[in-house]
Each structure stands twice: as C-alpha cells, then as structure tokens.
C-alpha cells in the first residue's frame, strides 16, 4: 500500500506476538490503529527454520525507511527476524505488547470484539486478529466447524550451528534439498550472529524431514489423535533417538551437513517439530479474523509460510484502511478475506503433494 491519505483510527486486539502478530501490528499501526498484543509466553527461543525475507519488507509494513540493516533481505534465522520485528514494535507508541497474557477465547457483538484472558480480563477493540499460530484459539471462533490443523504424518528435526564449529568443506552456497532412504534434508547457510555472510563466519541450518518417528510423537504426548500439541524439546527426546539420528546422519548425509547435524545432536541442540496442515475455508467472521499460521498452515516444504504471513498483514491493513470508516469493521474483514483466501488455499494445496508422497513410515 503506497498511499496513506488518512489515518483509520480504531483499536485492534492481536492474539499472539510472534512473527505474524508483529507484522500485523506494524501494518495496523501504520494506518493509525492502536494495537494491543496479547502473548502467552514471556520469552522467545527457537532453533532452526530459515525464513526468506523479501526486499524492503520492514518498509512496506511500517511505511518508513528504517535502513537495510534493520531487517536484511534473503534467508534469515527465525530468531534474527523476530528480534528485528520486535525492536520496531517496541519502539512504536501505537503498539502495546502484554506478556504473559494467555487468551482463553474471543467473542464479538455488533459494536466490538474482545479477547478474554485466562485471568478473566476482557480486552476489547474494534477488531480481534488471531495471530496465534497453528493451534489457534481464535480459529475456534472464526471456523468452529474446522478448528484444527491436521498432522501431516512427519516431523522435522531442526538445528543450527556456527560454521566455525564444522570442520568440513563448504557446500556451494545455495540451499541443498537432498533425499535419501525415505528422508528429506533441507540445509542452508544463514548469516552469522553478527550478520556476516563471509565463509567461516556464517551459520549452517538444517531441517531433516522424518516420517519414521511418529510413535515417539504419540508416546511423548506431542501428538494426540491427529492434532499437534507442541514441539519435541531436547528433554523429550530419548538418548537412543539421539544416538540413532547421529548414526543415520553419519551414514547418509554428505559433508558439511553431516557434521553440522552431528554437532547439534551431540549438544542436544535439536528440536523435533511435528508438521500440521490447515486448509482454510474462511479467514474472517464478523469483527474477528486470522493471519499467518492461524489462518493457513502449509507444509514447511513450500518455504512460503512466512511470506504469506507478511502478505496477510499488508492485505489486512489495506482492507481496513479502505473500509473501516466506510463499510465498518466486518465489511473490511470480508474484503481482507476476499483478497487472501484463494492464495492461502493455493499455498496449502501446493504443499499437500509433498506431504502425501512423504507420508508416514516412508523412512527405511
Ligand atoms: C519447522 C518449520 C519450518 C518452517 N520453515 C519455513 C520456511 O522455510 N519458510 C517460510 O516462509 N516459513 C516457514 N515456516 C513457517 C513460518 O515459520 C511461519 O509461517 C511464520 O513464522 C508465522 O508464524 P506465526 O507467527 O503465524 O505463528 P507462531 O510462530 O506459531 O506464533 C504464534 C504465537 O501466538 C502465541 N499464542 C498462541 N496461542 C495463544 C493464546 N491462546 N494466547 C496468547 N498467545 C498465544 C504463541 O505463543 C506464539 O508466540 C516454518 C514453520 C515450521 C514449524
């Protein structure tokens, strides 16, 4: 959205202050809304997952030039993207982040929408935006007939290591996508903690797709029925699984990824994220809408979940900017849904082929 002729005004309540929430808050602040963010967790630490940051993203979200260094484009570590967005949000007087604040449910009437926290506080606005991820509570309000993402049949082992720790010849700079013995490996270089892309100073990240450990997901309670509850943390992973993974990595993956994976395993700096998928039928209901993984969960193999979340944030602000003062909040959110639903469905569909072919128990 290039033009900004008037300030929309109004108040938004955003549930979830991770990447989609932060991007949504910045784009709504840009059109003049005040934003209250409610986030259940008060700390952030995540391994792995490289995210593709598009050119000028922060400028498009905020409408201001914050300089290239604020959020460089290209593949970036999740933690670096989070830190960059969070710093801009914290400096924005229109946005307030409240954490820890766990939302139990959301509701609405014809005048407003509100979120109720687990200590019974009611936080009210003109709209409520669910940016609360794959297991969204806000989705239960928007799409009660289809509230859950469905387990896709596999998990991803994620890790990240400094290149200086890996004594092996570097791979050519591009993303590696390797398939072997029923496994799939995505491996990539990320800037070093200081932002450096110089060889020897970068980081190596990997996502190892594994459909052979679904029993562990069930026995640890990470997967209940077809619904993912959470990520496998190092403490959930038995010693024998660490040993098996290290042996398999040694046998099947080439250098330098083999060394990177084994280094992470030896430090127990690996998490296992069970993958769910969610094909949306709707993105809004009245004054309540969804963005990011709350709205659509594609297989990470698409590599597009983050970019889609950014497009949601921009489209939401555009719909509200054009519509809040004229047709009202519900009408504006209908426009948001009309702009984003088909693309969101196509994105999820694009990952389903991989999930079906990879499927459970393919690994041998
Ligand atoms: C393993 C993996 C690999 C990925 N790889 C890629 C990739 O290569 N490329 C790409 O583009 N995308 C990738 N993605 C997707 C991308 O990470 C997400 O699309 C993006 O980060 C947006 O996530 P989100 O903010 O919508 O949800 P989340 O990151 O899940 O954040 C949701 C937030 O809401 C909070 N919350 C949840 N419930 C409540 C509640 N009741 N009350 C208050 N707060 C709540 C949570 O604490 C959390 O902070 C990957 C995802 C995964 C899981």
mmCIF file of C-alpha atoms and ligand atoms in Angstrom:
data_model
loop_
_atom_site.group_PDB
_atom_site.id
_atom_site.type_symbol
_atom_site.label_atom_id
_atom_site.label_comp_id
_atom_site.label_asym_id
_atom_site.label_seq_id
_atom_site.Cartn_x
_atom_site.Cartn_y
_atom_site.Cartn_z
ATOM 1 C CA UNK A 1 0.000 0.000 0.000
ATOM 2 C CA UNK A 2 1.823 3.149 -1.169
ATOM 3 C CA UNK A 3 -0.656 5.913 -0.467
ATOM 4 C CA UNK A 4 -1.721 6.950 3.005
ATOM 5 C CA UNK A 5 -4.148 9.839 2.811
ATOM 6 C CA UNK A 6 -5.958 9.458 6.105
ATOM 7 C CA UNK A 7 -5.477 7.723 9.426
ATOM 8 C CA UNK A 8 -8.008 4.959 10.003
ATOM 9 C CA UNK A 9 -8.176 5.188 13.793
ATOM 10 C CA UNK A 10 -9.796 2.403 15.761
ATOM 11 C CA UNK A 11 -8.374 -0.239 18.052
ATOM 12 C CA UNK A 12 -7.208 -3.771 17.310
ATOM 13 C CA UNK A 13 -6.552 -6.630 19.701
ATOM 14 C CA UNK A 14 -3.957 -9.064 18.360
ATOM 15 C CA UNK A 15 -3.669 -12.518 19.871
ATOM 16 C CA UNK A 16 -0.074 -13.785 19.528
ATOM 17 C CA UNK A 17 3.086 -11.675 19.329
ATOM 18 C CA UNK A 18 5.258 -13.892 17.155
ATOM 19 C CA UNK A 19 6.171 -13.086 13.549
ATOM 20 C CA UNK A 20 2.634 -12.781 12.115
ATOM 21 C CA UNK A 21 1.456 -10.821 15.126
ATOM 22 C CA UNK A 22 4.395 -8.416 14.992
ATOM 23 C CA UNK A 23 3.965 -7.846 11.257
ATOM 24 C CA UNK A 24 0.204 -7.388 11.684
ATOM 25 C CA UNK A 25 0.725 -4.880 14.497
ATOM 26 C CA UNK A 26 3.174 -2.804 12.452
ATOM 27 C CA UNK A 27 0.899 -2.658 9.425
ATOM 28 C CA UNK A 28 -2.158 -1.710 11.540
ATOM 29 C CA UNK A 29 -0.163 0.939 13.396
ATOM 30 C CA UNK A 30 0.855 2.296 10.027
ATOM 31 C CA UNK A 31 -2.780 3.093 9.144
ATOM 32 C CA UNK A 32 -3.304 4.764 12.525
ATOM 33 C CA UNK A 33 -4.881 1.984 14.607
ATOM 34 C CA UNK A 34 -3.866 1.420 18.204
ATOM 35 C CA UNK A 35 -2.889 -2.184 18.828
ATOM 36 C CA UNK A 36 -2.884 -4.284 21.986
ATOM 37 C CA UNK A 37 -0.972 -7.545 21.602
ATOM 38 C CA UNK A 38 -1.629 -10.446 23.955
ATOM 39 C CA UNK A 39 1.113 -13.077 24.069
ATOM 40 C CA UNK A 40 1.009 -16.137 26.306
ATOM 41 C CA UNK A 41 4.767 -16.650 26.506
ATOM 42 C CA UNK A 42 7.170 -14.139 28.047
ATOM 43 C CA UNK A 43 10.344 -15.409 26.409
ATOM 44 C CA UNK A 44 11.387 -16.466 22.932
ATOM 45 C CA UNK A 45 13.946 -19.047 21.928
ATOM 46 C CA UNK A 46 13.741 -21.053 18.744
ATOM 47 C CA UNK A 47 16.199 -23.148 16.816
ATOM 48 C CA UNK A 48 16.437 -23.775 13.104
ATOM 49 C CA UNK A 49 13.968 -22.627 10.433
ATOM 50 C CA UNK A 50 15.444 -20.210 7.936
ATOM 51 C CA UNK A 51 12.915 -17.680 6.695
ATOM 52 C CA UNK A 52 13.066 -15.888 3.340
ATOM 53 C CA UNK A 53 12.792 -12.136 3.967
ATOM 54 C CA UNK A 54 11.669 -10.175 0.921
ATOM 55 C CA UNK A 55 13.332 -6.923 -0.123
ATOM 56 C CA UNK A 56 12.060 -3.859 1.756
ATOM 57 C CA UNK A 57 9.680 -5.850 3.971
ATOM 58 C CA UNK A 58 10.036 -3.635 7.035
ATOM 59 C CA UNK A 59 9.494 -0.529 4.957
ATOM 60 C CA UNK A 60 6.301 -1.934 3.451
ATOM 61 C CA UNK A 61 4.994 -2.895 6.885
ATOM 62 C CA UNK A 62 5.795 0.384 8.618
ATOM 63 C CA UNK A 63 5.680 2.860 5.727
ATOM 64 C CA UNK A 64 9.029 4.184 6.939
ATOM 65 C CA UNK A 65 12.588 3.659 5.849
ATOM 66 C CA UNK A 66 14.471 2.016 8.709
ATOM 67 C CA UNK A 67 17.626 1.223 6.776
ATOM 68 C CA UNK A 68 18.747 -2.057 5.207
ATOM 69 C CA UNK A 69 20.422 -3.281 8.367
ATOM 70 C CA UNK A 70 17.164 -3.265 10.401
ATOM 71 C CA UNK A 71 15.970 -6.445 8.644
ATOM 72 C CA UNK A 72 18.172 -7.581 5.743
ATOM 73 C CA UNK A 73 16.536 -9.488 2.886
ATOM 74 C CA UNK A 74 17.377 -13.079 1.950
ATOM 75 C CA UNK A 75 17.366 -16.191 4.170
ATOM 76 C CA UNK A 76 17.489 -15.207 7.841
ATOM 77 C CA UNK A 77 17.368 -17.148 11.089
ATOM 78 C CA UNK A 78 13.962 -17.148 12.807
ATOM 79 C CA UNK A 79 15.450 -15.553 15.936
ATOM 80 C CA UNK A 80 17.005 -12.691 13.949
ATOM 81 C CA UNK A 81 13.744 -11.910 12.143
ATOM 82 C CA UNK A 82 11.883 -11.981 15.452
ATOM 83 C CA UNK A 83 14.429 -9.663 17.125
ATOM 84 C CA UNK A 84 14.293 -7.160 14.250
ATOM 85 C CA UNK A 85 10.478 -7.001 14.156
ATOM 86 C CA UNK A 86 10.196 -6.911 17.925
ATOM 87 C CA UNK A 87 12.611 -3.963 18.207
ATOM 88 C CA UNK A 88 10.468 -1.889 15.819
ATOM 89 C CA UNK A 89 7.252 -2.894 17.584
ATOM 90 C CA UNK A 90 8.706 -1.970 20.991
ATOM 91 C CA UNK A 91 9.586 1.492 19.691
ATOM 92 C CA UNK A 92 6.086 2.098 18.262
ATOM 93 C CA UNK A 93 3.883 4.204 20.579
ATOM 94 C CA UNK A 94 0.692 2.809 18.942
ATOM 95 C CA UNK A 95 1.505 -0.777 19.940
ATOM 96 C CA UNK A 96 1.473 -2.317 23.373
ATOM 97 C CA UNK A 97 2.675 -5.879 23.924
ATOM 98 C CA UNK A 98 1.306 -7.603 27.004
ATOM 99 C CA UNK A 99 3.016 -10.831 28.041
ATOM 100 C CA UNK A 100 2.406 -13.232 29.558
ATOM 101 C CA UNK A 101 -1.280 -12.991 28.661
ATOM 102 C CA UNK A 102 -2.931 -16.217 27.521
ATOM 103 C CA UNK A 103 -6.211 -15.804 25.658
ATOM 104 C CA UNK A 104 -8.882 -18.356 26.509
ATOM 105 C CA UNK A 105 -11.495 -17.314 23.968
ATOM 106 C CA UNK A 106 -12.656 -14.422 21.817
ATOM 107 C CA UNK A 107 -16.144 -13.107 21.073
ATOM 108 C CA UNK A 108 -17.943 -10.177 19.473
ATOM 109 C CA UNK A 109 -21.193 -8.255 19.144
ATOM 110 C CA UNK A 110 -22.216 -5.668 16.580
ATOM 111 C CA UNK A 111 -20.218 -2.880 18.312
ATOM 112 C CA UNK A 112 -16.907 -4.506 19.236
ATOM 113 C CA UNK A 113 -14.850 -7.684 19.566
ATOM 114 C CA UNK A 114 -12.903 -8.868 22.585
ATOM 115 C CA UNK A 115 -10.437 -11.388 23.922
ATOM 116 C CA UNK A 116 -10.758 -12.950 27.374
ATOM 117 C CA UNK A 117 -7.528 -13.945 29.110
ATOM 118 C CA UNK A 118 -7.106 -16.843 31.496
ATOM 119 C CA UNK A 119 -7.308 -14.465 34.452
ATOM 120 C CA UNK A 120 -10.717 -13.310 33.163
ATOM 121 C CA UNK A 121 -9.578 -9.949 31.865
ATOM 122 C CA UNK A 122 -11.566 -8.683 28.866
ATOM 123 C CA UNK A 123 -9.544 -6.754 26.254
ATOM 124 C CA UNK A 124 -11.787 -5.018 23.749
ATOM 125 C CA UNK A 125 -11.271 -3.436 20.327
ATOM 126 C CA UNK A 126 -12.981 -2.735 17.012
ATOM 127 C CA UNK A 127 -11.477 -5.959 15.717
ATOM 128 C CA UNK A 128 -9.672 -9.035 17.077
ATOM 129 C CA UNK A 129 -6.917 -10.565 14.954
ATOM 130 C CA UNK A 130 -5.809 -14.140 15.601
ATOM 131 C CA UNK A 131 -2.034 -14.390 15.032
ATOM 132 C CA UNK A 132 -1.816 -17.311 17.428
ATOM 133 C CA UNK A 133 -0.260 -19.922 15.205
ATOM 134 C CA UNK A 134 -1.051 -23.456 14.052
ATOM 135 C CA UNK A 135 -3.113 -24.369 17.146
ATOM 136 C CA UNK A 136 -5.027 -21.070 17.129
ATOM 137 C CA UNK A 137 -7.708 -20.490 19.733
ATOM 138 C CA UNK A 138 -9.121 -17.625 17.638
ATOM 139 C CA UNK A 139 -9.683 -20.083 14.780
ATOM 140 C CA UNK A 140 -12.216 -21.868 17.021
ATOM 141 C CA UNK A 141 -14.318 -18.690 16.806
ATOM 142 C CA UNK A 142 -13.769 -17.963 13.112
ATOM 143 C CA UNK A 143 -14.131 -21.542 11.856
ATOM 144 C CA UNK A 144 -15.742 -23.626 14.636
ATOM 145 C CA UNK A 145 -16.676 -26.308 12.100
ATOM 146 C CA UNK A 146 -12.959 -26.888 11.299
ATOM 147 C CA UNK A 147 -10.823 -25.617 14.188
ATOM 148 C CA UNK A 148 -7.723 -27.862 13.999
ATOM 149 C CA UNK A 149 -4.691 -28.245 11.779
ATOM 150 C CA UNK A 150 -4.204 -31.929 10.907
ATOM 151 C CA UNK A 151 -0.942 -33.846 11.427
ATOM 152 C CA UNK A 152 0.729 -34.350 8.029
ATOM 153 C CA UNK A 153 2.454 -37.621 9.019
ATOM 154 C CA UNK A 154 6.014 -36.458 9.702
ATOM 155 C CA UNK A 155 8.218 -34.227 11.798
ATOM 156 C CA UNK A 156 11.218 -32.026 11.079
ATOM 157 C CA UNK A 157 14.395 -32.129 13.119
ATOM 158 C CA UNK A 158 15.736 -28.572 13.250
ATOM 159 C CA UNK A 159 19.149 -27.327 14.283
ATOM 160 C CA UNK A 160 21.612 -24.525 13.698
ATOM 161 C CA UNK A 161 25.375 -24.345 14.237
ATOM 162 C CA UNK A 162 28.211 -21.838 13.728
ATOM 163 C CA UNK A 163 30.200 -22.630 10.599
ATOM 164 C CA UNK A 164 33.409 -22.276 12.641
ATOM 165 C CA UNK A 165 32.401 -25.430 14.586
ATOM 166 C CA UNK A 166 32.149 -27.535 11.422
ATOM 167 C CA UNK A 167 35.419 -28.866 10.057
ATOM 168 C CA UNK A 168 34.358 -29.865 6.552
ATOM 169 C CA UNK A 169 34.479 -28.441 3.037
ATOM 170 C CA UNK A 170 31.667 -25.947 2.475
ATOM 171 C CA UNK A 171 28.762 -26.819 0.180
ATOM 172 C CA UNK A 172 28.070 -24.474 -2.731
ATOM 173 C CA UNK A 173 26.220 -21.507 -1.269
ATOM 174 C CA UNK A 174 22.718 -22.444 -2.368
ATOM 175 C CA UNK A 175 20.016 -24.329 -0.479
ATOM 176 C CA UNK A 176 20.541 -28.111 -0.523
ATOM 177 C CA UNK A 177 17.488 -30.343 -0.864
ATOM 178 C CA UNK A 178 18.581 -33.962 -0.533
ATOM 179 C CA UNK A 179 16.553 -37.171 -0.435
ATOM 180 C CA UNK A 180 17.925 -40.433 0.858
ATOM 181 C CA UNK A 181 16.428 -43.646 2.310
ATOM 182 C CA UNK A 182 12.976 -42.122 2.734
ATOM 183 C CA UNK A 183 14.303 -38.993 4.428
ATOM 184 C CA UNK A 184 14.499 -35.469 3.074
ATOM 185 C CA UNK A 185 17.024 -32.842 4.150
ATOM 186 C CA UNK A 186 16.812 -29.096 3.591
ATOM 187 C CA UNK A 187 20.093 -27.452 4.535
ATOM 188 C CA UNK A 188 21.193 -23.855 4.118
ATOM 189 C CA UNK A 189 23.625 -21.164 5.109
ATOM 190 C CA UNK A 190 22.460 -18.294 7.288
ATOM 191 C CA UNK A 191 24.240 -15.079 8.200
ATOM 192 C CA UNK A 192 26.416 -15.377 11.306
ATOM 193 C CA UNK A 193 25.203 -13.924 14.597
ATOM 194 C CA UNK A 194 26.987 -10.682 13.572
ATOM 195 C CA UNK A 195 25.182 -10.652 10.182
ATOM 196 C CA UNK A 196 28.299 -11.811 8.302
ATOM 197 C CA UNK A 197 27.958 -13.829 5.098
ATOM 198 C CA UNK A 198 31.716 -14.394 4.836
ATOM 199 C CA UNK A 199 32.732 -18.069 4.645
ATOM 200 C CA UNK A 200 33.751 -19.428 8.024
ATOM 201 C CA UNK A 201 31.602 -16.830 9.837
ATOM 202 C CA UNK A 202 28.137 -17.989 8.727
ATOM 203 C CA UNK A 203 25.794 -20.445 10.401
ATOM 204 C CA UNK A 204 24.517 -23.732 8.994
ATOM 205 C CA UNK A 205 20.878 -24.613 9.489
ATOM 206 C CA UNK A 206 19.021 -27.785 8.624
ATOM 207 C CA UNK A 207 15.530 -29.262 8.524
ATOM 208 C CA UNK A 208 15.546 -33.056 8.402
ATOM 209 C CA UNK A 209 12.129 -34.454 7.402
ATOM 210 C CA UNK A 210 11.431 -37.749 9.151
ATOM 211 C CA UNK A 211 8.245 -39.831 8.864
ATOM 212 C CA UNK A 212 9.592 -42.743 10.885
ATOM 213 C CA UNK A 213 9.227 -41.477 14.447
ATOM 214 C CA UNK A 214 5.515 -40.933 14.820
ATOM 215 C CA UNK A 215 5.399 -43.441 17.708
ATOM 216 C CA UNK A 216 7.693 -41.147 19.690
ATOM 217 C CA UNK A 217 5.404 -38.198 18.948
ATOM 218 C CA UNK A 218 2.445 -40.135 20.325
ATOM 219 C CA UNK A 219 4.187 -41.626 23.368
ATOM 220 C CA UNK A 220 5.553 -38.218 24.404
ATOM 221 C CA UNK A 221 2.109 -36.597 24.119
ATOM 222 C CA UNK A 222 3.318 -34.191 21.451
ATOM 223 C CA UNK A 223 0.724 -35.629 19.074
ATOM 224 C CA UNK A 224 -2.776 -36.516 20.274
ATOM 225 C CA UNK A 225 -5.029 -38.097 17.674
ATOM 226 C CA UNK A 226 -4.395 -36.070 14.523
ATOM 227 C CA UNK A 227 -3.663 -32.823 16.328
ATOM 228 C CA UNK A 228 -0.165 -31.493 17.068
ATOM 229 C CA UNK A 229 0.097 -30.259 20.652
ATOM 230 C CA UNK A 230 3.627 -28.860 20.661
ATOM 231 C CA UNK A 231 7.242 -29.350 19.525
ATOM 232 C CA UNK A 232 9.506 -32.126 20.806
ATOM 233 C CA UNK A 233 12.098 -30.452 23.006
ATOM 234 C CA UNK A 234 15.517 -31.981 23.730
ATOM 235 C CA UNK A 235 14.279 -33.237 27.119
ATOM 236 C CA UNK A 236 11.508 -35.216 25.351
ATOM 237 C CA UNK A 237 13.937 -36.996 23.052
ATOM 238 C CA UNK A 238 15.337 -40.317 24.352
ATOM 239 C CA UNK A 239 19.113 -40.899 24.324
ATOM 240 C CA UNK A 240 18.562 -43.809 21.941
ATOM 241 C CA UNK A 241 16.897 -41.495 19.402
ATOM 242 C CA UNK A 242 19.833 -39.068 19.586
ATOM 243 C CA UNK A 243 22.197 -41.999 19.010
ATOM 244 C CA UNK A 244 20.134 -43.379 16.101
ATOM 245 C CA UNK A 245 19.937 -39.990 14.419
ATOM 246 C CA UNK A 246 23.685 -39.441 14.787
ATOM 247 C CA UNK A 247 24.387 -42.846 13.246
ATOM 248 C CA UNK A 248 21.942 -42.262 10.405
ATOM 249 C CA UNK A 249 23.343 -38.781 9.712
ATOM 250 C CA UNK A 250 26.828 -40.284 9.514
ATOM 251 C CA UNK A 251 25.655 -42.952 7.079
ATOM 252 C CA UNK A 252 23.516 -40.928 4.699
ATOM 253 C CA UNK A 253 24.166 -37.169 4.605
ATOM 254 C CA UNK A 254 27.185 -35.589 2.901
ATOM 255 C CA UNK A 255 29.590 -33.067 4.437
ATOM 256 C CA UNK A 256 29.248 -30.413 5.698
ATOM 257 C CA UNK A 257 25.607 -31.130 6.645
ATOM 258 C CA UNK A 258 26.534 -34.440 8.287
ATOM 259 C CA UNK A 259 28.990 -32.654 10.597
ATOM 260 C CA UNK A 260 26.518 -29.847 11.292
ATOM 261 C CA UNK A 261 23.774 -32.306 12.250
ATOM 262 C CA UNK A 262 26.070 -34.427 14.401
ATOM 263 C CA UNK A 263 27.389 -31.328 16.169
ATOM 264 C CA UNK A 264 23.830 -30.239 17.024
ATOM 265 C CA UNK A 265 22.900 -33.759 18.142
ATOM 266 C CA UNK A 266 25.976 -34.018 20.385
ATOM 267 C CA UNK A 267 24.968 -30.743 22.070
ATOM 268 C CA UNK A 268 21.308 -31.794 22.154
ATOM 269 C CA UNK A 269 20.579 -28.561 20.350
ATOM 270 C CA UNK A 270 17.872 -30.107 18.180
ATOM 271 C CA UNK A 271 14.094 -29.828 18.285
ATOM 272 C CA UNK A 272 11.543 -32.014 16.508
ATOM 273 C CA UNK A 273 8.551 -30.136 15.104
ATOM 274 C CA UNK A 274 5.590 -32.297 14.067
ATOM 275 C CA UNK A 275 4.079 -30.824 10.936
ATOM 276 C CA UNK A 276 0.401 -29.988 10.666
ATOM 277 C CA UNK A 277 -1.506 -28.630 7.692
ATOM 278 C CA UNK A 278 -4.578 -26.422 7.672
ATOM 279 C CA UNK A 279 -6.624 -25.685 4.554
ATOM 280 C CA UNK A 280 -8.777 -22.625 5.325
ATOM 281 C CA UNK A 281 -12.420 -22.288 4.288
ATOM 282 C CA UNK A 282 -12.611 -18.790 5.752
ATOM 283 C CA UNK A 283 -10.326 -16.115 7.225
ATOM 284 C CA UNK A 284 -12.841 -13.862 8.952
ATOM 285 C CA UNK A 285 -16.096 -13.897 10.806
ATOM 286 C CA UNK A 286 -17.657 -10.524 11.652
ATOM 287 C CA UNK A 287 -15.082 -8.457 13.537
ATOM 288 C CA UNK A 288 -12.632 -11.328 14.068
ATOM 289 C CA UNK A 289 -10.054 -12.531 11.548
ATOM 290 C CA UNK A 290 -6.947 -14.718 11.221
ATOM 291 C CA UNK A 291 -3.437 -14.094 9.886
ATOM 292 C CA UNK A 292 -0.332 -16.271 9.490
ATOM 293 C CA UNK A 293 -0.304 -19.873 10.679
ATOM 294 C CA UNK A 294 -3.629 -19.315 12.454
ATOM 295 C CA UNK A 295 -5.115 -18.662 9.008
ATOM 296 C CA UNK A 296 -3.301 -21.288 6.928
ATOM 297 C CA UNK A 297 -0.677 -23.928 7.684
ATOM 298 C CA UNK A 298 1.222 -25.185 4.641
ATOM 299 C CA UNK A 299 3.968 -27.796 4.747
ATOM 300 C CA UNK A 300 7.284 -26.022 5.501
ATOM 301 C CA UNK A 301 8.479 -27.701 2.296
ATOM 302 C CA UNK A 302 6.707 -24.844 0.454
ATOM 303 C CA UNK A 303 9.114 -22.381 2.126
ATOM 304 C CA UNK A 304 6.362 -19.757 1.937
ATOM 305 C CA UNK A 305 4.603 -19.618 5.309
ATOM 306 C CA UNK A 306 6.439 -16.503 6.433
ATOM 307 C CA UNK A 307 5.950 -14.641 3.181
ATOM 308 C CA UNK A 308 2.228 -15.478 3.240
ATOM 309 C CA UNK A 309 2.048 -14.107 6.794
ATOM 310 C CA UNK A 310 3.588 -10.833 5.607
ATOM 311 C CA UNK A 311 1.078 -10.633 2.744
ATOM 312 C CA UNK A 312 -1.769 -11.218 5.232
ATOM 313 C CA UNK A 313 -0.550 -8.314 7.368
ATOM 314 C CA UNK A 314 -0.331 -5.973 4.388
ATOM 315 C CA UNK A 315 -3.704 -7.018 2.949
ATOM 316 C CA UNK A 316 -5.403 -6.650 6.330
ATOM 317 C CA UNK A 317 -4.141 -3.089 6.754
ATOM 318 C CA UNK A 318 -5.148 -2.228 3.208
ATOM 319 C CA UNK A 319 -8.688 -3.580 3.689
ATOM 320 C CA UNK A 320 -9.105 -1.728 6.999
ATOM 321 C CA UNK A 321 -7.606 1.470 5.640
ATOM 322 C CA UNK A 322 -10.034 1.477 2.757
ATOM 323 C CA UNK A 323 -13.040 0.130 4.635
ATOM 324 C CA UNK A 324 -13.137 0.721 8.394
ATOM 325 C CA UNK A 325 -14.553 4.251 8.229
ATOM 326 C CA UNK A 326 -16.969 3.455 5.376
ATOM 327 C CA UNK A 327 -18.492 -0.022 5.489
ATOM 328 C CA UNK A 328 -17.405 -0.859 9.071
ATOM 329 C CA UNK A 329 -15.123 -3.498 10.566
ATOM 330 C CA UNK A 330 -16.980 -6.606 9.422
ATOM 331 C CA UNK A 331 -17.194 -5.343 5.863
ATOM 332 C CA UNK A 332 -13.459 -4.504 5.859
ATOM 333 C CA UNK A 333 -12.596 -8.000 7.136
ATOM 334 C CA UNK A 334 -14.763 -9.515 4.397
ATOM 335 C CA UNK A 335 -12.603 -7.627 1.920
ATOM 336 C CA UNK A 336 -9.488 -8.925 3.633
ATOM 337 C CA UNK A 337 -10.782 -12.485 3.290
ATOM 338 C CA UNK A 338 -11.640 -11.926 -0.376
ATOM 339 C CA UNK A 339 -8.085 -10.691 -1.030
ATOM 340 C CA UNK A 340 -6.266 -13.534 0.705
ATOM 341 C CA UNK A 341 -8.372 -16.709 0.839
ATOM 342 C CA UNK A 342 -7.720 -18.102 -2.649
ATOM 343 C CA UNK A 343 -3.949 -17.530 -2.395
ATOM 344 C CA UNK A 344 -3.842 -19.059 1.085
ATOM 345 C CA UNK A 345 -5.682 -22.178 -0.124
ATOM 346 C CA UNK A 346 -3.379 -22.489 -3.127
ATOM 347 C CA UNK A 347 -0.332 -22.264 -0.854
ATOM 348 C CA UNK A 348 -1.577 -25.063 1.420
ATOM 349 C CA UNK A 349 -2.524 -27.166 -1.627
ATOM 350 C CA UNK A 350 0.975 -26.717 -3.064
ATOM 351 C CA UNK A 351 2.479 -28.481 -0.035
ATOM 352 C CA UNK A 352 -0.026 -31.353 0.098
ATOM 353 C CA UNK A 353 1.669 -33.271 -2.744
ATOM 354 C CA UNK A 354 4.914 -33.457 -0.798
ATOM 355 C CA UNK A 355 3.129 -34.474 2.407
ATOM 356 C CA UNK A 356 1.205 -37.240 0.641
ATOM 357 C CA UNK A 357 4.269 -38.669 -1.069
ATOM 358 C CA UNK A 358 6.480 -38.339 2.009
ATOM 359 C CA UNK A 359 3.782 -39.641 4.317
ATOM 360 C CA UNK A 360 4.103 -41.826 7.418
ATOM 361 C CA UNK A 361 6.647 -44.598 7.756
ATOM 362 C CA UNK A 362 8.459 -43.877 4.493
ATOM 363 C CA UNK A 363 11.854 -43.876 6.174
ATOM 364 C CA UNK A 364 13.739 -47.136 5.993
HETATM 365 C C1 LIG B 1 9.518 -26.384 11.222
HETATM 366 C C2 LIG B 1 9.060 -25.186 10.464
HETATM 367 C C3 LIG B 1 9.797 -24.736 9.379
HETATM 368 C C4 LIG B 1 9.367 -23.632 8.664
HETATM 369 N N1 LIG B 1 10.083 -23.227 7.595
HETATM 370 C C5 LIG B 1 9.662 -22.168 6.871
HETATM 371 C C6 LIG B 1 10.381 -21.734 5.736
HETATM 372 O O1 LIG B 1 11.382 -22.321 5.340
HETATM 373 N N2 LIG B 1 9.921 -20.659 5.062
HETATM 374 C C7 LIG B 1 8.802 -19.978 5.468
HETATM 375 O O2 LIG B 1 8.419 -18.991 4.831
HETATM 376 N N3 LIG B 1 8.082 -20.380 6.523
HETATM 377 C C8 LIG B 1 8.485 -21.445 7.236
HETATM 378 N N4 LIG B 1 7.764 -21.848 8.310
HETATM 379 C C9 LIG B 1 6.531 -21.127 8.664
HETATM 380 C C10 LIG B 1 6.818 -19.838 9.406
HETATM 381 O O3 LIG B 1 7.722 -20.061 10.484
HETATM 382 C C11 LIG B 1 5.506 -19.256 9.955
HETATM 383 O O4 LIG B 1 4.569 -19.226 8.895
HETATM 384 C C12 LIG B 1 5.698 -17.852 10.462
HETATM 385 O O5 LIG B 1 6.727 -17.844 11.439
HETATM 386 C C13 LIG B 1 4.438 -17.271 11.077
HETATM 387 O O6 LIG B 1 4.127 -17.922 12.262
HETATM 388 P P1 LIG B 1 3.004 -17.286 13.216
HETATM 389 O O7 LIG B 1 3.536 -16.031 13.834
HETATM 390 O O8 LIG B 1 1.739 -17.176 12.431
HETATM 391 O O9 LIG B 1 2.761 -18.413 14.292
HETATM 392 P P2 LIG B 1 3.654 -18.852 15.545
HETATM 393 O O10 LIG B 1 5.090 -18.664 15.285
HETATM 394 O O11 LIG B 1 3.169 -20.193 15.936
HETATM 395 O O12 LIG B 1 3.255 -17.804 16.678
HETATM 396 C C14 LIG B 1 2.031 -17.842 17.369
HETATM 397 C C15 LIG B 1 2.188 -17.002 18.617
HETATM 398 O O13 LIG B 1 0.935 -16.949 19.292
HETATM 399 C C16 LIG B 1 1.133 -17.213 20.662
HETATM 400 N N5 LIG B 1 -0.113 -17.810 21.177
HETATM 401 C C17 LIG B 1 -0.658 -18.999 20.811
HETATM 402 N N6 LIG B 1 -1.809 -19.208 21.472
HETATM 403 C C18 LIG B 1 -2.003 -18.118 22.261
HETATM 404 C C19 LIG B 1 -3.020 -17.743 23.186
HETATM 405 N N7 LIG B 1 -4.072 -18.550 23.432
HETATM 406 N N8 LIG B 1 -2.917 -16.554 23.834
HETATM 407 C C20 LIG B 1 -1.853 -15.725 23.606
HETATM 408 N N9 LIG B 1 -0.844 -16.047 22.740
HETATM 409 C C21 LIG B 1 -0.926 -17.223 22.071
HETATM 410 C C22 LIG B 1 2.314 -18.170 20.713
HETATM 411 O O14 LIG B 1 2.962 -18.170 21.981
HETATM 412 C C23 LIG B 1 3.196 -17.598 19.613
HETATM 413 O O15 LIG B 1 4.052 -16.571 20.084
HETATM 414 C C24 LIG B 1 8.169 -22.954 9.040
HETATM 415 C C25 LIG B 1 7.443 -23.399 10.144
HETATM 416 C C26 LIG B 1 7.879 -24.502 10.835
HETATM 417 C C27 LIG B 1 7.062 -25.000 12.011
#
